[in-house]
PDB file of C-alpha atoms in Angstrom:
ATOM      1  CA  MET A   1      14.434 -13.393 -11.099  1.00  0.00           C
ATOM      2  CA  ASP A   2      14.763 -16.428  -8.831  1.00  0.00           C
ATOM      3  CA  GLU A   3      14.467 -20.054  -9.910  1.00  0.00           C
ATOM      4  CA  ARG A   4      10.766 -20.353  -9.067  1.00  0.00           C
ATOM      5  CA  GLN A   5       9.876 -17.163 -10.920  1.00  0.00           C
ATOM      6  CA  ASP A   6      11.971 -18.222 -13.890  1.00  0.00           C
ATOM      7  CA  ARG A   7      10.066 -21.504 -14.040  1.00  0.00           C
ATOM      8  CA  GLU A   8       6.684 -19.748 -13.796  1.00  0.00           C
ATOM      9  CA  VAL A   9       7.588 -17.366 -16.620  1.00  0.00           C
ATOM     10  CA  GLU A  10       8.788 -20.213 -18.818  1.00  0.00           C
ATOM     11  CA  GLU A  11       5.624 -22.217 -18.192  1.00  0.00           C
ATOM     12  CA  ALA A  12       3.465 -19.185 -18.986  1.00  0.00           C
ATOM     13  CA  ARG A  13       5.365 -18.644 -22.254  1.00  0.00           C
ATOM     14  CA  LEU A  14       4.821 -22.265 -23.276  1.00  0.00           C
ATOM     15  CA  ILE A  15       1.103 -22.042 -22.541  1.00  0.00           C
ATOM     16  CA  LEU A  16       0.770 -18.824 -24.539  1.00  0.00           C
ATOM     17  CA  ASP A  17       2.703 -20.232 -27.504  1.00  0.00           C
ATOM     18  CA  ALA A  18       0.518 -23.345 -27.541  1.00  0.00           C
ATOM     19  CA  ARG A  19      -2.737 -21.415 -27.403  1.00  0.00           C
ATOM     20  CA  GLN A  20      -1.681 -18.975 -30.082  1.00  0.00           C
ATOM     21  CA  GLU A  21      -0.796 -21.868 -32.345  1.00  0.00           C
ATOM     22  CA  LEU A  22      -4.002 -23.796 -31.640  1.00  0.00           C
ATOM     23  CA  TYR A  23      -6.569 -21.006 -31.356  1.00  0.00           C
ATOM     24  CA  GLY A  24      -5.013 -17.848 -32.809  1.00  0.00           C
ATOM     25  CA  GLU A  25      -4.105 -14.572 -31.181  1.00  0.00           C
ATOM     26  CA  SER A  26      -7.674 -13.310 -30.687  1.00  0.00           C
ATOM     27  CA  ASP A  27      -9.150 -16.295 -28.853  1.00  0.00           C
ATOM     28  CA  PRO A  28     -10.327 -15.777 -25.241  1.00  0.00           C
ATOM     29  CA  SER A  29      -8.081 -18.603 -24.053  1.00  0.00           C
ATOM     30  CA  THR A  30      -5.106 -16.811 -25.630  1.00  0.00           C
ATOM     31  CA  PHE A  31      -6.039 -13.612 -23.805  1.00  0.00           C
ATOM     32  CA  ASP A  32      -6.097 -15.579 -20.544  1.00  0.00           C
ATOM     33  CA  ALA A  33      -2.639 -16.944 -21.298  1.00  0.00           C
ATOM     34  CA  MET A  34      -1.343 -13.451 -22.041  1.00  0.00           C
ATOM     35  CA  LEU A  35      -2.681 -12.256 -18.714  1.00  0.00           C
ATOM     36  CA  GLN A  36      -0.982 -15.174 -16.971  1.00  0.00           C
ATOM     37  CA  LEU A  37       2.325 -14.369 -18.665  1.00  0.00           C
ATOM     38  CA  GLY A  38       1.984 -10.672 -17.885  1.00  0.00           C
ATOM     39  CA  ARG A  39       1.469 -11.432 -14.196  1.00  0.00           C
ATOM     40  CA  ALA A  40       4.395 -13.839 -14.114  1.00  0.00           C
ATOM     41  CA  LEU A  41       6.685 -11.292 -15.753  1.00  0.00           C
ATOM     42  CA  ARG A  42       5.478  -8.570 -13.387  1.00  0.00           C
ATOM     43  CA  ASP A  43       6.127 -10.697 -10.303  1.00  0.00           C
ATOM     44  CA  ALA A  44       9.568 -11.598 -11.664  1.00  0.00           C
ATOM     45  CA  GLY A  45      10.431  -7.923 -12.077  1.00  0.00           C
ATOM     46  CA  GLU A  46      10.448  -8.039 -15.882  1.00  0.00           C
ATOM     47  CA  LEU A  47       8.293  -4.936 -16.025  1.00  0.00           C
ATOM     48  CA  SER A  48       9.001  -3.711 -19.560  1.00  0.00           C
ATOM     49  CA  GLU A  49       8.127  -7.064 -21.099  1.00  0.00           C
ATOM     50  CA  ALA A  50       5.089  -7.366 -18.841  1.00  0.00           C
ATOM     51  CA  GLU A  51       3.912  -3.967 -20.076  1.00  0.00           C
ATOM     52  CA  ARG A  52       4.366  -5.058 -23.694  1.00  0.00           C
ATOM     53  CA  VAL A  53       2.430  -8.319 -23.221  1.00  0.00           C
ATOM     54  CA  LEU A  54      -0.471  -6.719 -21.338  1.00  0.00           C
ATOM     55  CA  THR A  55      -0.693  -3.719 -23.657  1.00  0.00           C
ATOM     56  CA  THR A  56      -0.809  -6.048 -26.680  1.00  0.00           C
ATOM     57  CA  SER A  57      -3.492  -8.152 -25.014  1.00  0.00           C
ATOM     58  CA  ARG A  58      -5.557  -5.058 -24.215  1.00  0.00           C
ATOM     59  CA  SER A  59      -5.333  -3.848 -27.798  1.00  0.00           C
ATOM     60  CA  LEU A  60      -6.352  -7.249 -29.203  1.00  0.00           C
ATOM     61  CA  GLN A  61      -9.262  -7.537 -26.772  1.00  0.00           C
ATOM     62  CA  ASN A  62     -10.565  -4.101 -27.657  1.00  0.00           C
ATOM     63  CA  ARG A  63     -10.594  -5.120 -31.339  1.00  0.00           C
ATOM     64  CA  SER A  64     -12.135  -8.522 -30.719  1.00  0.00           C
ATOM     65  CA  ALA A  65     -15.721  -9.261 -31.691  1.00  0.00           C
ATOM     66  CA  GLU A  66     -16.144 -11.142 -28.403  1.00  0.00           C
ATOM     67  CA  HIS A  67     -15.494  -8.274 -26.025  1.00  0.00           C
ATOM     68  CA  ASP A  68     -15.401  -9.467 -22.408  1.00  0.00           C
ATOM     69  CA  GLU A  69     -15.489  -6.514 -20.018  1.00  0.00           C
ATOM     70  CA  VAL A  70     -14.402  -8.608 -17.031  1.00  0.00           C
ATOM     71  CA  ARG A  71     -11.296  -9.882 -18.849  1.00  0.00           C
ATOM     72  CA  VAL A  72     -10.447  -6.385 -20.087  1.00  0.00           C
ATOM     73  CA  ARG A  73     -10.881  -5.054 -16.566  1.00  0.00           C
ATOM     74  CA  TRP A  74      -8.418  -7.576 -15.108  1.00  0.00           C
ATOM     75  CA  THR A  75      -5.962  -6.855 -17.906  1.00  0.00           C
ATOM     76  CA  ASP A  76      -6.175  -3.134 -17.142  1.00  0.00           C
ATOM     77  CA  PHE A  77      -5.808  -3.827 -13.402  1.00  0.00           C
ATOM     78  CA  ASN A  78      -2.578  -5.764 -13.890  1.00  0.00           C
ATOM     79  CA  LEU A  79      -1.260  -3.325 -16.493  1.00  0.00           C
ATOM     80  CA  ALA A  80      -1.845  -0.455 -14.056  1.00  0.00           C
ATOM     81  CA  ILE A  81       0.275  -2.254 -11.449  1.00  0.00           C
ATOM     82  CA  VAL A  82       3.082  -2.578 -13.982  1.00  0.00           C
ATOM     83  CA  LEU A  83       2.860   1.055 -15.072  1.00  0.00           C
ATOM     84  CA  ASP A  84       2.903   2.234 -11.471  1.00  0.00           C
ATOM     85  CA  ARG A  85       6.025   0.183 -10.766  1.00  0.00           C
ATOM     86  CA  LEU A  86       7.641   1.638 -13.870  1.00  0.00           C
ATOM     87  CA  GLY A  87       6.980   5.122 -12.524  1.00  0.00           C
ATOM     88  CA  GLU A  88       4.413   5.928 -15.229  1.00  0.00           C
ATOM     89  CA  TYR A  89       1.983   7.274 -12.659  1.00  0.00           C
ATOM     90  CA  GLU A  90      -0.326   9.297 -14.908  1.00  0.00           C
ATOM     91  CA  ALA A  91      -0.866   6.338 -17.224  1.00  0.00           C
ATOM     92  CA  ALA A  92      -1.471   4.102 -14.209  1.00  0.00           C
ATOM     93  CA  ARG A  93      -3.926   6.626 -12.750  1.00  0.00           C
ATOM     94  CA  ARG A  94      -6.032   6.660 -15.896  1.00  0.00           C
ATOM     95  CA  LEU A  95      -6.240   2.868 -15.924  1.00  0.00           C
ATOM     96  CA  TRP A  96      -7.123   2.690 -12.211  1.00  0.00           C
ATOM     97  CA  GLU A  97      -9.938   5.158 -12.810  1.00  0.00           C
ATOM     98  CA  ARG A  98     -11.267   3.098 -15.701  1.00  0.00           C
ATOM     99  CA  VAL A  99     -11.116  -0.146 -13.709  1.00  0.00           C
ATOM    100  CA  LEU A 100     -12.789   1.494 -10.707  1.00  0.00           C
ATOM    101  CA  GLU A 101     -15.663   2.856 -12.791  1.00  0.00           C
ATOM    102  CA  SER A 102     -16.176  -0.533 -14.440  1.00  0.00           C
ATOM    103  CA  SER A 103     -15.950  -2.449 -11.166  1.00  0.00           C
ATOM    104  CA  ASP A 104     -18.356  -0.107  -9.372  1.00  0.00           C
ATOM    105  CA  GLN A 105     -20.919  -0.595 -12.114  1.00  0.00           C
ATOM    106  CA  ASP A 106     -20.488  -4.357 -12.337  1.00  0.00           C
ATOM    107  CA  THR A 107     -19.732  -5.567  -8.795  1.00  0.00           C
ATOM    108  CA  GLY A 108     -20.559  -2.563  -6.609  1.00  0.00           C
ATOM    109  CA  PRO A 109     -18.427  -0.066  -4.680  1.00  0.00           C
ATOM    110  CA  ASP A 110     -18.075  -2.402  -1.689  1.00  0.00           C
ATOM    111  CA  SER A 111     -16.717  -5.325  -3.710  1.00  0.00           C
ATOM    112  CA  GLU A 112     -13.203  -6.542  -3.029  1.00  0.00           C
ATOM    113  CA  LEU A 113     -12.068  -5.497  -6.506  1.00  0.00           C
ATOM    114  CA  SER A 114     -13.461  -1.978  -6.096  1.00  0.00           C
ATOM    115  CA  ARG A 115     -11.867  -1.582  -2.670  1.00  0.00           C
ATOM    116  CA  GLN A 116      -8.481  -2.769  -3.935  1.00  0.00           C
ATOM    117  CA  THR A 117      -8.677  -0.603  -7.045  1.00  0.00           C
ATOM    118  CA  ALA A 118      -9.646   2.472  -5.028  1.00  0.00           C
ATOM    119  CA  THR A 119      -6.718   1.761  -2.692  1.00  0.00           C
ATOM    120  CA  ASN A 120      -4.301   1.374  -5.604  1.00  0.00           C
ATOM    121  CA  LEU A 121      -5.562   4.573  -7.229  1.00  0.00           C
ATOM    122  CA  ALA A 122      -5.033   6.388  -3.916  1.00  0.00           C
ATOM    123  CA  ILE A 123      -1.467   5.044  -3.719  1.00  0.00           C
ATOM    124  CA  THR A 124      -0.710   6.319  -7.224  1.00  0.00           C
ATOM    125  CA  LEU A 125      -2.234   9.717  -6.441  1.00  0.00           C
ATOM    126  CA  ARG A 126      -0.032   9.958  -3.350  1.00  0.00           C
ATOM    127  CA  LYS A 127       3.023   9.324  -5.514  1.00  0.00           C
ATOM    128  CA  LEU A 128       1.806  12.195  -7.706  1.00  0.00           C
ATOM    129  CA  ARG A 129       1.395  14.296  -4.509  1.00  0.00           C
ATOM    130  CA  ARG A 130      -2.255  14.824  -5.323  1.00  0.00           C
ATOM    131  CA  TYR A 131      -3.328  14.503  -1.712  1.00  0.00           C
ATOM    132  CA  GLY A 132      -6.593  16.357  -2.213  1.00  0.00           C
ATOM    133  CA  ASP A 133      -7.661  13.818  -4.840  1.00  0.00           C
ATOM    134  CA  GLU A 134      -6.377  10.954  -2.708  1.00  0.00           C
ATOM    135  CA  PHE A 135      -8.418  12.021   0.325  1.00  0.00           C
ATOM    136  CA  PRO A 136     -11.961  11.050  -0.806  1.00  0.00           C
ATOM    137  CA  LEU A 137     -10.677   7.670  -1.968  1.00  0.00           C
ATOM    138  CA  ARG A 138      -9.192   6.967   1.473  1.00  0.00           C
ATOM    139  CA  VAL A 139     -12.494   7.968   3.093  1.00  0.00           C
ATOM    140  CA  ARG A 140     -14.349   5.695   0.679  1.00  0.00           C
ATOM    141  CA  VAL A 141     -12.055   2.717   1.296  1.00  0.00           C
ATOM    142  CA  LEU A 142     -12.334   3.056   5.071  1.00  0.00           C
ATOM    143  CA  GLY A 143     -16.131   3.198   4.933  1.00  0.00           C
ATOM    144  CA  SER A 144     -16.332   0.262   2.527  1.00  0.00           C
ATOM    145  CA  THR A 145     -13.910  -1.838   4.581  1.00  0.00           C
ATOM    146  CA  ARG A 146     -15.836  -1.181   7.793  1.00  0.00           C
ATOM    147  CA  ARG A 147     -19.118  -2.194   6.139  1.00  0.00           C
ATOM    148  CA  SER A 148     -17.707  -5.274   4.424  1.00  0.00           C
ATOM    149  CA  LEU A 149     -15.215  -6.634   6.964  1.00  0.00           C
ATOM    150  CA  GLY A 150     -16.298  -5.040  10.221  1.00  0.00           C
ATOM    151  CA  PRO A 151     -14.812  -2.388  12.525  1.00  0.00           C
ATOM    152  CA  ASP A 152     -12.330  -4.804  14.125  1.00  0.00           C
ATOM    153  CA  SER A 153     -10.785  -6.148  10.929  1.00  0.00           C
ATOM    154  CA  ILE A 154      -7.048  -5.681  10.476  1.00  0.00           C
ATOM    155  CA  GLU A 155      -7.872  -4.325   7.019  1.00  0.00           C
ATOM    156  CA  THR A 156     -10.059  -1.657   8.641  1.00  0.00           C
ATOM    157  CA  PHE A 157      -7.176  -0.578  10.855  1.00  0.00           C
ATOM    158  CA  LYS A 158      -4.912  -0.396   7.799  1.00  0.00           C
ATOM    159  CA  ALA A 159      -7.491   1.811   6.047  1.00  0.00           C
ATOM    160  CA  GLU A 160      -7.592   4.083   9.110  1.00  0.00           C
ATOM    161  CA  ILE A 161      -3.813   4.393   9.002  1.00  0.00           C
ATOM    162  CA  ASP A 162      -3.870   5.201   5.276  1.00  0.00           C
ATOM    163  CA  LEU A 163      -6.450   7.948   5.844  1.00  0.00           C
ATOM    164  CA  ALA A 164      -4.443   9.279   8.798  1.00  0.00           C
ATOM    165  CA  GLN A 165      -1.350   9.550   6.605  1.00  0.00           C
ATOM    166  CA  THR A 166      -3.355  11.490   4.009  1.00  0.00           C
ATOM    167  CA  HIS A 167      -4.548  13.882   6.716  1.00  0.00           C
ATOM    168  CA  ARG A 168      -0.898  14.318   7.736  1.00  0.00           C
ATOM    169  CA  HIS A 169       0.066  15.280   4.167  1.00  0.00           C
ATOM    170  CA  LEU A 170      -2.802  17.783   4.131  1.00  0.00           C
ATOM    171  CA  GLY A 171      -1.674  19.282   7.443  1.00  0.00           C
ATOM    172  CA  ASN A 172      -4.706  18.020   9.369  1.00  0.00           C
ATOM    173  CA  HIS A 173      -2.697  16.835  12.371  1.00  0.00           C
ATOM    174  CA  GLU A 174      -5.600  16.606  14.829  1.00  0.00           C
ATOM    175  CA  MET A 175      -7.514  14.348  12.443  1.00  0.00           C
ATOM    176  CA  ALA A 176      -4.397  12.294  11.755  1.00  0.00           C
ATOM    177  CA  LEU A 177      -3.751  11.895  15.478  1.00  0.00           C
ATOM    178  CA  GLY A 178      -7.300  10.703  16.104  1.00  0.00           C
ATOM    179  CA  LEU A 179      -7.127   8.078  13.383  1.00  0.00           C
ATOM    180  CA  PHE A 180      -3.654   6.843  14.347  1.00  0.00           C
ATOM    181  CA  THR A 181      -4.857   6.545  17.951  1.00  0.00           C
ATOM    182  CA  GLU A 182      -7.987   4.661  16.913  1.00  0.00           C
ATOM    183  CA  ALA A 183      -5.966   2.281  14.741  1.00  0.00           C
ATOM    184  CA  LEU A 184      -3.475   1.672  17.549  1.00  0.00           C
ATOM    185  CA  ALA A 185      -6.260   0.808  19.989  1.00  0.00           C
ATOM    186  CA  GLY A 186      -7.737  -1.596  17.452  1.00  0.00           C
ATOM    187  CA  LEU A 187      -4.413  -3.295  16.781  1.00  0.00           C
ATOM    188  CA  GLU A 188      -3.714  -3.718  20.491  1.00  0.00           C
ATOM    189  CA  ARG A 189      -7.250  -4.988  21.141  1.00  0.00           C
ATOM    190  CA  ASN A 190      -7.163  -7.520  18.319  1.00  0.00           C
ATOM    191  CA  GLY A 191      -3.651  -8.920  18.561  1.00  0.00           C
ATOM    192  CA  GLY A 192      -1.911  -6.867  15.898  1.00  0.00           C
ATOM    193  CA  ASP A 193       1.757  -7.602  15.340  1.00  0.00           C
ATOM    194  CA  GLN A 194       4.124  -5.693  17.594  1.00  0.00           C
ATOM    195  CA  ARG A 195       6.027  -3.980  14.807  1.00  0.00           C
ATOM    196  CA  SER A 196       2.797  -2.448  13.453  1.00  0.00           C
ATOM    197  CA  ILE A 197       1.895  -1.300  16.957  1.00  0.00           C
ATOM    198  CA  LEU A 198       5.299   0.353  17.393  1.00  0.00           C
ATOM    199  CA  TYR A 199       4.959   2.073  14.012  1.00  0.00           C
ATOM    200  CA  GLN A 200       1.616   3.563  15.091  1.00  0.00           C
ATOM    201  CA  LYS A 201       3.029   4.774  18.388  1.00  0.00           C
ATOM    202  CA  TRP A 202       5.817   6.482  16.459  1.00  0.00           C
ATOM    203  CA  ALA A 203       3.241   8.052  14.133  1.00  0.00           C
ATOM    204  CA  ILE A 204       1.276   9.306  17.136  1.00  0.00           C
ATOM    205  CA  ALA A 205       4.440  10.807  18.648  1.00  0.00           C
ATOM    206  CA  THR A 206       5.153  12.569  15.350  1.00  0.00           C
ATOM    207  CA  GLU A 207       1.665  14.098  15.251  1.00  0.00           C
ATOM    208  CA  LEU A 208       1.972  15.205  18.883  1.00  0.00           C
ATOM    209  CA  VAL A 209       5.213  16.984  17.993  1.00  0.00           C
ATOM    210  CA  ALA A 210       3.460  18.713  15.080  1.00  0.00           C
ATOM    211  CA  LEU A 211       0.745  19.821  17.515  1.00  0.00           C
ATOM    212  CA  LYS A 212       3.416  21.106  19.957  1.00  0.00           C
ATOM    213  CA  ARG A 213       2.355  18.638  22.651  1.00  0.00           C
ATOM    214  CA  SER A 214       5.936  17.812  23.586  1.00  0.00           C
ATOM    215  CA  LYS A 215       5.422  16.080  26.936  1.00  0.00           C
ATOM    216  CA  GLU A 216       2.853  13.654  25.463  1.00  0.00           C
ATOM    217  CA  ALA A 217       5.077  13.072  22.465  1.00  0.00           C
ATOM    218  CA  SER A 218       8.009  12.319  24.742  1.00  0.00           C
ATOM    219  CA  LEU A 219       6.032   9.790  26.767  1.00  0.00           C
ATOM    220  CA  MET A 220       4.743   8.085  23.627  1.00  0.00           C
ATOM    221  CA  PHE A 221       8.200   7.906  22.109  1.00  0.00           C
ATOM    222  CA  ASP A 222       9.481   6.391  25.348  1.00  0.00           C
ATOM    223  CA  GLN A 223       7.040   3.545  24.650  1.00  0.00           C
ATOM    224  CA  VAL A 224       8.391   3.174  21.129  1.00  0.00           C
ATOM    225  CA  VAL A 225      11.984   2.913  22.317  1.00  0.00           C
ATOM    226  CA  ALA A 226      11.118   0.600  25.218  1.00  0.00           C
ATOM    227  CA  GLY A 227       9.096  -1.692  22.941  1.00  0.00           C
ATOM    228  CA  ALA A 228      11.766  -1.729  20.248  1.00  0.00           C
ATOM    229  CA  VAL A 229      14.510  -2.548  22.757  1.00  0.00           C
ATOM    230  CA  GLU A 230      12.428  -5.271  24.377  1.00  0.00           C
ATOM    231  CA  GLN A 231      11.026  -6.944  21.261  1.00  0.00           C
ATOM    232  CA  LEU A 232      13.487  -6.375  18.429  1.00  0.00           C
ATOM    233  CA  GLU A 233      17.030  -7.526  17.773  1.00  0.00           C
ATOM    234  CA  PRO A 234      19.833  -5.008  18.453  1.00  0.00           C
ATOM    235  CA  ASN A 235      20.653  -4.687  14.735  1.00  0.00           C
ATOM    236  CA  ASP A 236      17.021  -4.276  13.670  1.00  0.00           C
ATOM    237  CA  PRO A 237      16.737  -1.073  11.550  1.00  0.00           C
ATOM    238  CA  PHE A 238      13.537   0.031  13.286  1.00  0.00           C
ATOM    239  CA  ARG A 239      15.077  -0.349  16.748  1.00  0.00           C
ATOM    240  CA  ARG A 240      18.233   1.500  15.755  1.00  0.00           C
ATOM    241  CA  SER A 241      16.231   4.328  14.163  1.00  0.00           C
ATOM    242  CA  ALA A 242      13.997   4.646  17.217  1.00  0.00           C
ATOM    243  CA  VAL A 243      16.934   4.900  19.603  1.00  0.00           C
ATOM    244  CA  ARG A 244      18.763   7.343  17.338  1.00  0.00           C
ATOM    245  CA  GLN A 245      15.673   9.508  16.876  1.00  0.00           C
ATOM    246  CA  ARG A 246      14.948   9.587  20.596  1.00  0.00           C
ATOM    247  CA  ARG A 247      18.480  10.735  21.331  1.00  0.00           C
ATOM    248  CA  GLY A 248      18.178  13.303  18.565  1.00  0.00           C
ATOM    249  CA  TYR A 249      15.022  14.764  20.086  1.00  0.00           C
ATOM    250  CA  TRP A 250      16.706  14.945  23.447  1.00  0.00           C
ATOM    251  CA  LEU A 251      19.756  16.709  22.041  1.00  0.00           C
ATOM    252  CA  LEU A 252      17.616  19.168  20.108  1.00  0.00           C
ATOM    253  CA  GLY A 253      15.598  19.902  23.226  1.00  0.00           C
ATOM    254  CA  LYS A 254      12.319  19.281  21.444  1.00  0.00           C
ATOM    255  CA  PHE A 255      10.740  17.460  24.355  1.00  0.00           C
ATOM    256  CA  SER A 256       9.923  18.672  27.825  1.00  0.00           C
ATOM    257  CA  LYS A 257      12.373  18.420  30.699  1.00  0.00           C
ATOM    258  CA  PHE A 258      10.280  15.643  32.231  1.00  0.00           C
ATOM    259  CA  GLY A 259      10.195  13.713  28.977  1.00  0.00           C
ATOM    260  CA  ARG A 260      13.964  14.032  28.495  1.00  0.00           C
ATOM    261  CA  SER A 261      14.836  12.837  31.954  1.00  0.00           C
ATOM    262  CA  SER A 262      12.423   9.901  31.841  1.00  0.00           C
ATOM    263  CA  SER A 263      13.761   8.574  28.579  1.00  0.00           C
ATOM    264  CA  ARG A 264      17.504   9.221  28.804  1.00  0.00           C
ATOM    265  CA  GLY A 265      18.159   6.025  30.694  1.00  0.00           C
ATOM    266  CA  LYS A 266      16.146   3.929  28.249  1.00  0.00           C
ATOM    267  CA  ALA A 267      17.901   5.326  25.226  1.00  0.00           C
ATOM    268  CA  GLU A 268      21.372   4.944  26.675  1.00  0.00           C
ATOM    269  CA  SER A 269      20.732   1.471  28.090  1.00  0.00           C
ATOM    270  CA  SER A 270      19.844   0.117  24.656  1.00  0.00           C
TER     271      SER A 270
END
């Protein structure tokens, strides 16, 4: 916990103590203060205490005569983040599903909260290796993001990449390749940052290898290495990994003769 986070946690504790003393533990303003403290603890890495505060708040809200579904939903949302970070994925999944159902009913499936919750649920399902259950959520998020933010939004490209990665886990390499390629074109067309562009080129090369299209993979990976050498510092982990991987492919003979000869100089000159 750094100095700023320590200060934010301490301020949130003071606010909660004051509201509990003035209004009692079941007042809406106290619930808001508990949520604030839970978030501060979460961001400071104090996950166990954050879980305790948010779980207590959720229990008190569910027993309160003044039940506020929106406040409960945000409490569940933040508690799910904490549980996911603690590695309690099944518990997090159940909360994400509850929040998503509530948000869809209240604000609609294309709302920002529903999109973020669906994304978070998909992330948790991936950690559980439930790729089949993750897939429809990724499709949903991509469609919603395109409708809400437009086809050329950076968030749309990120959703395409997420869906491509799910296809990869499911063994759908042609579909993954198409989505990675589409996202790369969008990033290049709309001024995406160079590191993200290099990551997508690497992903495309990986899918081409899986599809046994070695010459194309070699040419694409040449672009990765050339871009990394040109744009990144010599000690940058991505650059070093790219150069090492390219040499590894050459040594293993995984690429075509043309691809090996065209890239050997680039790899060795870096």
